[in-house]
Tab-separated table of C-alpha atoms in Angstrom:
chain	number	residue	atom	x	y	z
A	1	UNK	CA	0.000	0.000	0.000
A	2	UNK	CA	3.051	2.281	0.561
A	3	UNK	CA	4.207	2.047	-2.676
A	4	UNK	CA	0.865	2.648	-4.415
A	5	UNK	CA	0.266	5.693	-2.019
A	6	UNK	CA	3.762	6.930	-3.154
A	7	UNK	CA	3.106	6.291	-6.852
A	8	UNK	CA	-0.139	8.626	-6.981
A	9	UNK	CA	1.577	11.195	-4.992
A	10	UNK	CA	4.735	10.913	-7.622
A	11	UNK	CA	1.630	11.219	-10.298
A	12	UNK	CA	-0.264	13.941	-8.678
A	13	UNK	CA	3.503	15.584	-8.662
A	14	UNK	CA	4.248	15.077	-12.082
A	15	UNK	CA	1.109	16.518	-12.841
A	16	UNK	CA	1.695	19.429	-11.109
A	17	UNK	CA	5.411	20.177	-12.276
A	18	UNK	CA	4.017	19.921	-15.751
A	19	UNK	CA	0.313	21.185	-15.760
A	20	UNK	CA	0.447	24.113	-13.235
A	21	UNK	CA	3.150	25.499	-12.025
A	22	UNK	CA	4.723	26.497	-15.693
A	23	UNK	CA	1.211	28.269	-15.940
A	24	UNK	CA	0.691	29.551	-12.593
A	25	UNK	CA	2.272	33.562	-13.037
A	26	UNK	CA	0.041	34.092	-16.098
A	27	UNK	CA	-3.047	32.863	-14.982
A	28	UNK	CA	-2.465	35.134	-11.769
A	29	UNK	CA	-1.715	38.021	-13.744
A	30	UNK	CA	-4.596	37.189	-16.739
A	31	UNK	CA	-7.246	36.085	-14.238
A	32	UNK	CA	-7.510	33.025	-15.754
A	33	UNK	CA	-9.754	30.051	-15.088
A	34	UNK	CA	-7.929	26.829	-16.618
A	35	UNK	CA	-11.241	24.716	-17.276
A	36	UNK	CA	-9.205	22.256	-19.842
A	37	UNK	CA	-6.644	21.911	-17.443
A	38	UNK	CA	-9.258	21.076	-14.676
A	39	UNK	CA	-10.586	18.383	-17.062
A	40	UNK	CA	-7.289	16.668	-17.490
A	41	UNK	CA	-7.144	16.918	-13.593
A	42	UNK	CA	-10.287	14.908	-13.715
A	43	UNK	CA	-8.518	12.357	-16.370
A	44	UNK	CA	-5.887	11.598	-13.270
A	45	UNK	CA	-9.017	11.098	-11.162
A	46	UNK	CA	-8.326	14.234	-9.071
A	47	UNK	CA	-12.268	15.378	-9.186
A	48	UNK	CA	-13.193	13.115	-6.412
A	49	UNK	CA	-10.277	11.893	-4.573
A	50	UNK	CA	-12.327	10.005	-1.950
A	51	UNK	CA	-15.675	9.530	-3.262
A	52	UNK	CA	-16.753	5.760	-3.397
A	53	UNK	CA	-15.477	4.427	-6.877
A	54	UNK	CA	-19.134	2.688	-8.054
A	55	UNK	CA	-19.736	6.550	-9.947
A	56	UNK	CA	-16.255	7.247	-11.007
A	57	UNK	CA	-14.719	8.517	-8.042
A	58	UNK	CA	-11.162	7.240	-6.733
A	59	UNK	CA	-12.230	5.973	-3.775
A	60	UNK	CA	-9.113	6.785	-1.715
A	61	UNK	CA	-8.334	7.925	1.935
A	62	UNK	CA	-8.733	11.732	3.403
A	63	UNK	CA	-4.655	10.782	4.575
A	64	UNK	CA	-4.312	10.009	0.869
A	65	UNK	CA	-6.355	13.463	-0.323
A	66	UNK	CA	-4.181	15.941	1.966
A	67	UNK	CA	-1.084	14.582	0.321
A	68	UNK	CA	-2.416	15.408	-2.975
A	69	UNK	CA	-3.403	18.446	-2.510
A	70	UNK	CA	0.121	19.798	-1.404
A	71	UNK	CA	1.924	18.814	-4.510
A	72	UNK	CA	-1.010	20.332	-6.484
A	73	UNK	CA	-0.791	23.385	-4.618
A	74	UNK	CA	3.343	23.516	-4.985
A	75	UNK	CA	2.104	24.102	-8.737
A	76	UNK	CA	-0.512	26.695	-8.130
A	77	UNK	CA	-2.184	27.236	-4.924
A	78	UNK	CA	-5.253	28.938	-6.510
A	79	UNK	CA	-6.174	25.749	-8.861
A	80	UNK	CA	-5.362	23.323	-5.897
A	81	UNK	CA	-7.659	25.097	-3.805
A	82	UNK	CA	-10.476	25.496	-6.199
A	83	UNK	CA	-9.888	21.569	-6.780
A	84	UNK	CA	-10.002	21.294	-3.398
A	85	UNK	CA	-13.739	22.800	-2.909
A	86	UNK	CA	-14.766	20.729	-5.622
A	87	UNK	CA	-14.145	17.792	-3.883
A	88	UNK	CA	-16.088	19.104	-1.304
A	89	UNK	CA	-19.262	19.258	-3.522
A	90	UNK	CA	-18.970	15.939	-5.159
A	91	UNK	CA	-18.347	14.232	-1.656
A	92	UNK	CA	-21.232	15.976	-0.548
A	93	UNK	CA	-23.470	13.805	-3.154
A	94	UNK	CA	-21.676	11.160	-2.832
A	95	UNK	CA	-22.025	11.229	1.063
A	96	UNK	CA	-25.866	12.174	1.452
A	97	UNK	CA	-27.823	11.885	-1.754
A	98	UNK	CA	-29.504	8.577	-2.821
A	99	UNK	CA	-28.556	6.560	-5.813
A	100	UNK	CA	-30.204	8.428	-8.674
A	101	UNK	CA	-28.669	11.352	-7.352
A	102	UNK	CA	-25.253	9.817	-7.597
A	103	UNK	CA	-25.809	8.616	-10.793
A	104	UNK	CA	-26.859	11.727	-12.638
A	105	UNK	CA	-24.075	14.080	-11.117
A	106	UNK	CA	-21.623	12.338	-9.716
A	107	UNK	CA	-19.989	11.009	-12.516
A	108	UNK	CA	-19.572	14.388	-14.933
A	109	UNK	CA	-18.084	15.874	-11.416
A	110	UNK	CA	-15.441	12.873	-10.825
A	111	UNK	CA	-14.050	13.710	-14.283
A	112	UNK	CA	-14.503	16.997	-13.954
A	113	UNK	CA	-16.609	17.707	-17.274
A	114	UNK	CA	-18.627	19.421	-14.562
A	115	UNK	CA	-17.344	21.532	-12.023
A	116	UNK	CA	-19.275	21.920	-8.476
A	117	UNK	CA	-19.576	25.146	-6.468
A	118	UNK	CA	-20.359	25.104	-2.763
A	119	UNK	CA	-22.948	28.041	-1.817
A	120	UNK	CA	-22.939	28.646	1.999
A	121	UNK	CA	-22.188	32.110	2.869
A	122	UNK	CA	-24.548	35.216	2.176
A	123	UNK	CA	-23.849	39.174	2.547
A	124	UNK	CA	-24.872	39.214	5.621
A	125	UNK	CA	-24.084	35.704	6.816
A	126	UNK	CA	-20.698	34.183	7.562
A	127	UNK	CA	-19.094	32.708	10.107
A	128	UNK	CA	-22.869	32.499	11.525
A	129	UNK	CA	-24.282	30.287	9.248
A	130	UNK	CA	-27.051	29.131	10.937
A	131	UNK	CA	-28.495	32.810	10.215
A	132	UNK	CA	-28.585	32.342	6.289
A	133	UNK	CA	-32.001	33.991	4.961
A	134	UNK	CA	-31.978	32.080	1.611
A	135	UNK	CA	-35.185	30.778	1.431
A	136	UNK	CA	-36.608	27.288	-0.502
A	137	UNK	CA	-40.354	27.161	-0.314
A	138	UNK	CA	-42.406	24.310	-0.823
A	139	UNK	CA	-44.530	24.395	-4.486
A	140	UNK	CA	-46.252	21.205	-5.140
A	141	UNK	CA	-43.428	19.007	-6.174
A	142	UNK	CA	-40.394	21.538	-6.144
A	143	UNK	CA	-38.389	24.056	-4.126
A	144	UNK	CA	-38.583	27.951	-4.844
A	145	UNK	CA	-35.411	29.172	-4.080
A	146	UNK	CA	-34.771	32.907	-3.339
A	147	UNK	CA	-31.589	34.954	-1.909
A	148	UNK	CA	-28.319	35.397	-2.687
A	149	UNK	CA	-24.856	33.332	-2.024
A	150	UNK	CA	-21.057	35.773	-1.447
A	151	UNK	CA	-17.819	34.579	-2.000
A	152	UNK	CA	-18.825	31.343	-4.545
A	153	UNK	CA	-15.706	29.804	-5.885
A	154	UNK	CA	-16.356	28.863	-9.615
A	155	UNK	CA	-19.495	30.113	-9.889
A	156	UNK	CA	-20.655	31.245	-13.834
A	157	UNK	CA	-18.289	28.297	-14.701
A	158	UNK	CA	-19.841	25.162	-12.229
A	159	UNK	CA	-22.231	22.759	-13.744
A	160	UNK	CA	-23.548	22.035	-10.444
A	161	UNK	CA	-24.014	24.190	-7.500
A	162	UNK	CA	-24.872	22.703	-4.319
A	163	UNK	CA	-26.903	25.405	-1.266
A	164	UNK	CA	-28.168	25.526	1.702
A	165	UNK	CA	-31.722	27.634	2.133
A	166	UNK	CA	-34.073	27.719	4.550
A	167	UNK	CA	-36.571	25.091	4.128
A	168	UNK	CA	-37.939	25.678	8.104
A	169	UNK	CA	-37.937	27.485	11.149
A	170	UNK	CA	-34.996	30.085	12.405
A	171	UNK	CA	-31.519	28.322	13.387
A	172	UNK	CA	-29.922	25.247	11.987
A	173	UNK	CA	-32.655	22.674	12.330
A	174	UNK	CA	-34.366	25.021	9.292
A	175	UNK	CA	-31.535	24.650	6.990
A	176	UNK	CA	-31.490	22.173	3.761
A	177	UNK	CA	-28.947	21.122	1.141
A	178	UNK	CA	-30.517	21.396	-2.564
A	179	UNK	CA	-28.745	20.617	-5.462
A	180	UNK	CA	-29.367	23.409	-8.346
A	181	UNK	CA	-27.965	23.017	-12.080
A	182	UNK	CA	-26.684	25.547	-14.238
A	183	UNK	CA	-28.969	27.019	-16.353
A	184	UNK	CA	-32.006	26.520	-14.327
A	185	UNK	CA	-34.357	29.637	-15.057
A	186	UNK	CA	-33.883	32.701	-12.438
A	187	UNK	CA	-30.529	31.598	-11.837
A	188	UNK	CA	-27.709	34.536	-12.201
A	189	UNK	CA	-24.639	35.557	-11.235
A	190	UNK	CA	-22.621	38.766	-9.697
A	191	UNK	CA	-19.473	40.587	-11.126
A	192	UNK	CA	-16.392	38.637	-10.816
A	193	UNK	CA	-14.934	40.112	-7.939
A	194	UNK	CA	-11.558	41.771	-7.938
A	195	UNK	CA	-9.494	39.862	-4.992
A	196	UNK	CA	-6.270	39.882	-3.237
A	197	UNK	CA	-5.340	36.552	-4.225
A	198	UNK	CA	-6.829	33.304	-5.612
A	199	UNK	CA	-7.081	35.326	-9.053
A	200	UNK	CA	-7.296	32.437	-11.452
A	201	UNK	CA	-10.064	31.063	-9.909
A	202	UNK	CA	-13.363	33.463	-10.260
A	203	UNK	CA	-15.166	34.589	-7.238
A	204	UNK	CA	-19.084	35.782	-8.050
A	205	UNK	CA	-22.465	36.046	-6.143
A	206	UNK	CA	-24.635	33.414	-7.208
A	207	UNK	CA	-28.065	34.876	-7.049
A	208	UNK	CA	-31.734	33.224	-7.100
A	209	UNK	CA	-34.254	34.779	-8.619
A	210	UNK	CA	-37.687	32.414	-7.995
A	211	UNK	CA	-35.285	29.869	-8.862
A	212	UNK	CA	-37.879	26.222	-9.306
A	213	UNK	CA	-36.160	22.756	-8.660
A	214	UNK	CA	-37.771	19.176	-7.796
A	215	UNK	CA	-37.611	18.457	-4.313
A	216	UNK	CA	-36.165	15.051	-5.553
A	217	UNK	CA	-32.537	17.745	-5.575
A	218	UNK	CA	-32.535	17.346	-2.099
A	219	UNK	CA	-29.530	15.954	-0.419
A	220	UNK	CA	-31.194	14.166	2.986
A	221	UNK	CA	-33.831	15.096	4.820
A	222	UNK	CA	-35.371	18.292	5.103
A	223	UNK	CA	-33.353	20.170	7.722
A	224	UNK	CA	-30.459	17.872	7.448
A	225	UNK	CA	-28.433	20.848	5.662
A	226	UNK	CA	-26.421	22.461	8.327
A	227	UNK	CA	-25.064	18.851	9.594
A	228	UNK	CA	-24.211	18.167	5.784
A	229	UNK	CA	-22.413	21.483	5.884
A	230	UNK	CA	-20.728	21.604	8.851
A	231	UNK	CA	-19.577	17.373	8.020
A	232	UNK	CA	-18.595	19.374	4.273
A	233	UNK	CA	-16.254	21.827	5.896
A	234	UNK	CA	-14.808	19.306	8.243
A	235	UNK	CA	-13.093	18.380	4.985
A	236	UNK	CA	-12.769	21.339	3.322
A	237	UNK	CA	-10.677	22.805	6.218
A	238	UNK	CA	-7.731	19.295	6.098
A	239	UNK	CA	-8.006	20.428	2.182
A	240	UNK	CA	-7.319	24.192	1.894
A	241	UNK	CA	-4.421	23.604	4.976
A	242	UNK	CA	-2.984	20.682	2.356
A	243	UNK	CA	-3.264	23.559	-0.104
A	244	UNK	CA	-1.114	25.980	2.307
A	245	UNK	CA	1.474	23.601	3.251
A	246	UNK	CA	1.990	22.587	-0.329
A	247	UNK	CA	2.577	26.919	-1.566
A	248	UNK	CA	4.383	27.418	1.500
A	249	UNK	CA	6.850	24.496	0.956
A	250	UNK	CA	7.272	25.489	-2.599
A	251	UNK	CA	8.281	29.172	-1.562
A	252	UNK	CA	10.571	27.209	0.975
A	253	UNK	CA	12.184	25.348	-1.466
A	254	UNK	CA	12.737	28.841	-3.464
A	255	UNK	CA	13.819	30.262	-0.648
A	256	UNK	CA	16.437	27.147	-0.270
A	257	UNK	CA	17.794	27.760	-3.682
A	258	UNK	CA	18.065	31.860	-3.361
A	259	UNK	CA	20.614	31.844	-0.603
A	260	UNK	CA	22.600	29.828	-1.697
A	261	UNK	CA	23.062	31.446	-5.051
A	262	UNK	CA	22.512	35.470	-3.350
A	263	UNK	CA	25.607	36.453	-2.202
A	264	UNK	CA	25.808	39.678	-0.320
A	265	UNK	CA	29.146	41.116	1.290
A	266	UNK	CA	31.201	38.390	-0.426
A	267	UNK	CA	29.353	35.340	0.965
A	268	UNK	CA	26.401	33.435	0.006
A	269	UNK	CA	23.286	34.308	1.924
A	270	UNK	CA	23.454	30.722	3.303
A	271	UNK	CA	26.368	31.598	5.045
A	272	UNK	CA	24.498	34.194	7.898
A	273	UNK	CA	23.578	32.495	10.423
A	274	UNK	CA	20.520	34.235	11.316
A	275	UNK	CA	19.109	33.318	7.554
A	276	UNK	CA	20.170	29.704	8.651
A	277	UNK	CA	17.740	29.755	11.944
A	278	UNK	CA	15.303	31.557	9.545
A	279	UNK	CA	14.845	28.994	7.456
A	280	UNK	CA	15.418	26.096	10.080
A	281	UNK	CA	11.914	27.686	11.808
A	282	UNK	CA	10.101	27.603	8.108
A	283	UNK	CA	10.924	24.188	7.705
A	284	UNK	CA	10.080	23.285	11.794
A	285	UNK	CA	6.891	24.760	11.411
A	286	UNK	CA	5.947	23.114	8.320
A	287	UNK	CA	6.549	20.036	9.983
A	288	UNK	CA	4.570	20.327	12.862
A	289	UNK	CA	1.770	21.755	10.447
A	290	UNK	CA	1.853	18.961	8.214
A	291	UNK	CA	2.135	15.994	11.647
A	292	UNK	CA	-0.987	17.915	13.342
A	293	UNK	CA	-2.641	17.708	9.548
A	294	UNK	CA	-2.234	13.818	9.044
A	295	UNK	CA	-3.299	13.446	12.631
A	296	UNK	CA	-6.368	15.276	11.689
A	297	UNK	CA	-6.859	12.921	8.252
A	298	UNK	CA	-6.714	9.689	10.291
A	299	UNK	CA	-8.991	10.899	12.563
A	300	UNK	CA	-11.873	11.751	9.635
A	301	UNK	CA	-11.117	8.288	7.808
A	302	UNK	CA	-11.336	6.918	11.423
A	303	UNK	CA	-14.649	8.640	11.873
A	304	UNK	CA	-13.393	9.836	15.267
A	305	UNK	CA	-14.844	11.565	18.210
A	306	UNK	CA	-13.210	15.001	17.991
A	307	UNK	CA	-12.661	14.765	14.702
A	308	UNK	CA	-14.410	18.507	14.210
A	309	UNK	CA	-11.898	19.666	16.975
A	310	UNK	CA	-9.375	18.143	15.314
A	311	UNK	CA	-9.716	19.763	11.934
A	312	UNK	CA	-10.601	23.068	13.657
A	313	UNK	CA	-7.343	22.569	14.980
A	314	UNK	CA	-5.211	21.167	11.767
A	315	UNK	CA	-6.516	23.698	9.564
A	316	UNK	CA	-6.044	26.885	12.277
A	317	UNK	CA	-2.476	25.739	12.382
A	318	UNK	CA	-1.404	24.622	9.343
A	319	UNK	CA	-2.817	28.064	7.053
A	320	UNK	CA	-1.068	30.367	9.572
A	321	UNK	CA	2.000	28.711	9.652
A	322	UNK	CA	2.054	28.663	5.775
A	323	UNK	CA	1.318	31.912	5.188
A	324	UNK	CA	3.886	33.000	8.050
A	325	UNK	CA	6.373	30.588	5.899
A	326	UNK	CA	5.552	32.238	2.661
A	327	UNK	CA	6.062	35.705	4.150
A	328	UNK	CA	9.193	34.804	5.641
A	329	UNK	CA	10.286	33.371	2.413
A	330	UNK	CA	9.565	36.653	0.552
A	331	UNK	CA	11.498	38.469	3.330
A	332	UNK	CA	14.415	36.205	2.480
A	333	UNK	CA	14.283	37.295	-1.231
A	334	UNK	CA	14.468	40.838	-0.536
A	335	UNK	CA	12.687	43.038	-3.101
A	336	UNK	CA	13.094	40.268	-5.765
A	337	UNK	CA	10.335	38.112	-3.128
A	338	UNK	CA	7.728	41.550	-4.106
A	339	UNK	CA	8.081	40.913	-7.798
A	340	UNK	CA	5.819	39.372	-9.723
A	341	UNK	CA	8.200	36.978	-11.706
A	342	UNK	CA	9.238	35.563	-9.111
A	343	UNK	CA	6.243	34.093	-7.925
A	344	UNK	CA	6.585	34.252	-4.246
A	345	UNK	CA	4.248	37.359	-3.610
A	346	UNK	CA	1.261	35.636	-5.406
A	347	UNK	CA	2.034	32.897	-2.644
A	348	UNK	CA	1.905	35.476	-0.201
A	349	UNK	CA	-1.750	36.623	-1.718
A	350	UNK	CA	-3.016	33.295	-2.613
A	351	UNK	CA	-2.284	31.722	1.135
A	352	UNK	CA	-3.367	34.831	3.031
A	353	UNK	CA	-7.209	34.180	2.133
A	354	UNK	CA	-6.738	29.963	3.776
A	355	UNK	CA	-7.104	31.979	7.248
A	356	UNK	CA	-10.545	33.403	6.227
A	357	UNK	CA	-12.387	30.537	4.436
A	358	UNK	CA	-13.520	27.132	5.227
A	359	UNK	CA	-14.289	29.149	9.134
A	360	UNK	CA	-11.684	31.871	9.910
A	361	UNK	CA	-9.152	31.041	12.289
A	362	UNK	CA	-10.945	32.936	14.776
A	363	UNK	CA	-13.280	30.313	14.568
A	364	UNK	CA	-11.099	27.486	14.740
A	365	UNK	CA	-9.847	28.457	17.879
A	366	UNK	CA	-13.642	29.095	19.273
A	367	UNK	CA	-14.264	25.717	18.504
A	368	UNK	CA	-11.730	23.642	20.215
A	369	UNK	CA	-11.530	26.313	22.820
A	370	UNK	CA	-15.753	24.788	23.041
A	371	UNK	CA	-14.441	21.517	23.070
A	372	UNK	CA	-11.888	21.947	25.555
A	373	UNK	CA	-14.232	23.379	28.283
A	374	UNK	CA	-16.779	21.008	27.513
A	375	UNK	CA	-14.597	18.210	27.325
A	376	UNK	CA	-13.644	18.847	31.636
């Protein structure tokens, strides 16, 4: 089993080194989303890493999915991550919808012919996601979805877009998870919004207008949608820290090669001690990132007790330490780390926005804090 696990990492790798990373400056700069590219992703069976293999998925462990996604994201964080949601969505189906569900989405998403988009947050709804006004009312047969969804990765490009609306009363027990197809009448999208970071991937409102599906879109029961999205982001959160280790390792291996070839007062970089203990805490704290993050994969494949404590805690970790790496790596480069060539400021962008998403660290630390005190 080792050596299979290490030959789809060394695949994964290869696909990186040769699909992303050469591309990863200009589709920063051109704000481009690489849909082919995400199809051939799909050809390696990237588009559902660990969704059961009976609809095309690869069936594999979340221990095996964090690996992946750090070499994808040592090629470009921004695709990795998107990758990374995507996953999300299809496991989602996979997870909670019946068998005719599976069938008719699940397979376009494991190749990644379609592309899924997660819709949880709203304007005025974020790390409180139990308040989310987005409403589905019962119409004979079908849902009438109304509201609007920030911050949707993919959206205008997703075939399938998977949201939570209010089906019930105030609070989570209201909340469902409804499965919505592009194209479906009343449903429209914002402006693709000018970010930070995460530029090749676009960021838009999705927004539903008296939007009509079949109840039969349902994932679960009615009301069952916060527990699918809070079991979703368990997930998502190992995923996007995977996606931070792997950019922040590849700016330490830049960083690795720079001062050794910099030389400054006669000497190589490598030579001053202090970059030496610079670079010794970059790799320490990758290390204890990355140990605290397969701790946390076990423990969702293991379907253990504080496994949402232990994510909380993985992916809290894990995205500040990267993007403290990835700073201190452009640091190291001096004002060659600030330009754009060089790729190690688009790092800097791309990682900075892993703190905010998937729960911001501020709610990371809420939650195990919660299941600390409760835990005495």
């Amino acid at each position: 089993m080792t050596e299979e696990r290490d030959a789809l990492i060394a695949a994964v790798r290869e696909f990186a080194d040769a699909e992303l990373a050469p591309n990863a400056a200009r589709w920063d700069a051109e704000k481009h989303f690489p849909i082919d590219t995400l199809r051939r992703a799909g050809d390696l069976g990237l588009g559902a890493v660990y969704v059961r293999e009976e609809f095309g998925g690869s069936g594999l462990s979340r221990l095996d999915a964090v690996a992946m996604f750090e070499e994808l994201a040592k090629g470009d964080t921004t695709i990795a991550a998107y990758i990374s949601i995507h996953n999300m969505v299809v496991w989602m189906i996979d997870a909670f919808g019946d068998d005719a569900q599976r069938e008719r989405w699940v397979p376009g998403l494991a190749a990644m012919t379609d592309l899924g988009s997660y819709c949880l947050t709203e304007p005025g709804a974020g790390s409180d996601a139990a308040a989310i006004t987005t409403s589905a009312r019962r119409d004979g047969d079908d849902y009438v979805i109304n509201g609007v969804k920030q911050f949707v990765s993919g959206a205008g490009s997703s075939a399938v877009y998977v949201v939570m609306a209010r089906t019930g009363e105030p609070g989570a027990k209201g909340i469902s998870a409804i499965v919505v197809p592009d194209g479906t009448d009343g449903l429209s999208f914002g402006r693709n919004e000018k970010k930070m970071g995460w530029n090749a991937q676009p960021t838009r409102q999705v927004v539903f207008e008296d939007v009509r599906v079949p109840m039969s879109n349902r994932l679960g029961a009615e009301g069952d949608g916060f527990g699918i999205a809070m079991k979703g982001l368990n997930g998502g959160r190992l995923n996007i820290a995977a996606c931070s280790l792997g950019g922040a390792q590849w700016a330490l291996d830049q960083s690795l090669r720079y001062v050794r070839e910099r030389e400054t007062f006669g000497a190589p970089l490598a030579d001053n001690q202090s970059i030496v203990f610079t670079l010794a805490d970059m790799e320490t704290r990758l290390q204890a990132a990355r140990a605290l993050l397969e701790r946390a994969a076990a423990k969702l494949d293991e379907g253990a007790r504080d496994v949402v404590s232990a994510c909380a805690m993985a992916k809290r970790f894990a995205t500040d330490a990267a993007f403290d790496v990835a700073n201190s790596a452009l640091q190291l480069h001096g004002g060659y780390g600030y330009l754009h060539e060089y790729g190690i400021e688009r790092v800097v962008r791309d990682l900075r926005v892993h703190q905010i998403l998937e729960g911001t660290n501020e709610i990371m630390r809420l939650i195990v804090g919660r299941n600390l005190v409760n835990r005495l």
